[in-house]
Amino acid sequence: MAKSPPHISVVVPVFDEEGAAPGLAREIAKAFEGRDYEMIFVDDHSRDGTRAALSALKNEIPQLRVLSHAKNSGQSRSIRTGILAARGDVIVTLDGDGQNDPADGPGLVDALVAGSPDLVLVGGERVKRQDSAAKRMASRIGNGVRKRLLKDTANDTGCGLKAFRREAFLRLPYFDHIHRYLPALMMREGYKVDFRPVNHRHRQTGRSKYTNLGRLWASLSDLYGVMWLQSRSRLPGAVEEL
């Protein structure tokens, strides 16, 4: 008999994270031990040994699945690849650099499951961020501008640690960098979102794939695009089959 689908799919995008990915996979396994879950790492065509290091763990961690892109396509596409392949109803995402603490994931899942039927996303808000002063300042400004323009109620939409309903995500229009705008896009569909404080850790290996200037340039065009999507939304209210 075929094995029934898991309840939770943990999706982790990675690119050149040979040093961080194996330890992160083991932490996820420890955090979700005793729960019905699978773990999906999506390698975005890494140039180092990330893919081999993860593949070597599959016997140690039976819940681990490793997907690989034929060419580098970015974090949002990697997340979407993992979600499309996921078998769980609930998706948990976290960054592959190890700065998100997997131990916070189950709490976000519990808050999501305990919520009302229209609650589809519980996002993490990083406390005591372990980033440079320049990065924290840029993030604070960016989050403030985005929150004011999109009214998405999120203080930290850049936090990669989130729990949400797979079905709700698949209803959203896809574009690059969508992972930073999930609260606003979920609310556009008439859903509710919530947030919980989560831990944040120093990056132990590798280096950031983004610069403050590059993130700002991308976010400006993305903001206009999401504002346009919000302006074109027309919700039907309750839908009744006659």
CSV table of N, CA, C and O in Angstrom, one decimal, residues 7-8 32 35 90-92 104-115 122 162-165:
chain,number,residue,atom,x,y,z
A,7,HIS,N,1.5,15.3,6.9
A,7,HIS,CA,0.7,16.5,7.2
A,7,HIS,C,1.6,17.8,6.9
A,7,HIS,O,1.0,18.8,6.5
A,8,ILE,N,2.9,17.7,7.2
A,8,ILE,CA,3.7,18.9,7.1
A,8,ILE,C,4.8,18.7,6.1
A,8,ILE,O,5.4,17.6,6.0
A,32,PHE,N,11.2,18.4,14.4
A,32,PHE,CA,9.9,17.8,13.9
A,32,PHE,C,9.8,16.3,14.3
A,32,PHE,O,8.9,15.7,13.8
A,35,ARG,N,6.5,14.1,14.6
A,35,ARG,CA,5.4,14.7,13.8
A,35,ARG,C,5.4,14.0,12.4
A,35,ARG,O,6.4,13.5,12.0
A,90,VAL,N,0.3,21.4,5.0
A,90,VAL,CA,0.9,22.6,5.7
A,90,VAL,C,2.4,22.7,5.2
A,90,VAL,O,3.1,21.7,5.3
A,91,ILE,N,2.8,23.9,4.8
A,91,ILE,CA,4.2,24.1,4.3
A,91,ILE,C,4.9,24.9,5.4
A,91,ILE,O,4.3,25.9,5.9
A,92,VAL,N,6.1,24.5,5.7
A,92,VAL,CA,7.0,25.4,6.6
A,92,VAL,C,8.2,25.7,5.7
A,92,VAL,O,8.8,24.8,5.1
A,104,ASP,N,11.7,26.7,16.1
A,104,ASP,CA,10.6,27.6,16.1
A,104,ASP,C,9.5,27.1,15.1
A,104,ASP,O,8.3,27.6,15.2
A,105,GLY,N,9.8,26.2,14.2
A,105,GLY,CA,8.9,25.8,13.2
A,105,GLY,C,7.6,25.1,13.7
A,105,GLY,O,6.5,25.5,13.3
A,106,PRO,N,7.7,24.1,14.6
A,106,PRO,CA,6.5,23.4,15.1
A,106,PRO,C,5.5,24.4,15.8
A,106,PRO,O,4.3,24.2,15.7
A,107,GLY,N,6.1,25.4,16.5
A,107,GLY,CA,5.2,26.4,17.1
A,107,GLY,C,4.4,27.2,16.1
A,107,GLY,O,3.2,27.5,16.4
A,108,LEU,N,4.9,27.5,15.0
A,108,LEU,CA,4.2,28.2,13.9
A,108,LEU,C,3.1,27.3,13.4
A,108,LEU,O,2.0,27.8,13.1
A,109,VAL,N,3.5,26.0,13.2
A,109,VAL,CA,2.5,25.1,12.7
A,109,VAL,C,1.3,24.9,13.6
A,109,VAL,O,0.1,25.0,13.2
A,110,ASP,N,1.6,24.8,14.9
A,110,ASP,CA,0.5,24.7,15.9
A,110,ASP,C,-0.4,25.9,15.9
A,110,ASP,O,-1.6,25.8,16.1
A,111,ALA,N,0.2,27.1,15.8
A,111,ALA,CA,-0.6,28.3,15.8
A,111,ALA,C,-1.5,28.4,14.6
A,111,ALA,O,-2.6,28.8,14.6
A,112,LEU,N,-1.0,27.9,13.4
A,112,LEU,CA,-1.7,27.9,12.2
A,112,LEU,C,-2.9,26.9,12.3
A,112,LEU,O,-4.1,27.2,12.0
A,113,VAL,N,-2.6,25.7,12.8
A,113,VAL,CA,-3.7,24.7,12.9
A,113,VAL,C,-4.7,25.0,13.9
A,113,VAL,O,-5.9,24.7,13.7
A,114,ALA,N,-4.3,25.7,15.0
A,114,ALA,CA,-5.3,26.1,16.0
A,114,ALA,C,-6.1,27.3,15.6
A,114,ALA,O,-7.1,27.6,16.3
A,115,GLY,N,-5.8,28.0,14.6
A,115,GLY,CA,-6.5,29.2,14.2
A,115,GLY,C,-7.8,29.0,13.5
A,115,GLY,O,-8.2,27.8,13.2
A,122,VAL,N,1.1,31.8,9.2
A,122,VAL,CA,1.7,32.4,10.4
A,122,VAL,C,3.1,32.6,10.2
A,122,VAL,O,3.9,31.6,9.9
A,162,LYS,N,8.2,30.6,7.9
A,162,LYS,CA,6.8,30.8,7.8
A,162,LYS,C,6.1,29.4,7.8
A,162,LYS,O,6.7,28.4,7.3
A,163,ALA,N,4.8,29.4,8.3
A,163,ALA,CA,4.0,28.2,8.1
A,163,ALA,C,2.7,28.6,7.4
A,163,ALA,O,2.1,29.6,7.8
A,164,PHE,N,2.3,27.9,6.4
A,164,PHE,CA,1.1,28.3,5.6
A,164,PHE,C,0.5,27.1,4.9
A,164,PHE,O,1.1,26.0,4.8
A,165,ARG,N,-0.7,27.3,4.5
A,165,ARG,CA,-1.5,26.3,3.8
A,165,ARG,C,-1.0,26.2,2.3
A,165,ARG,O,-1.0,27.2,1.6
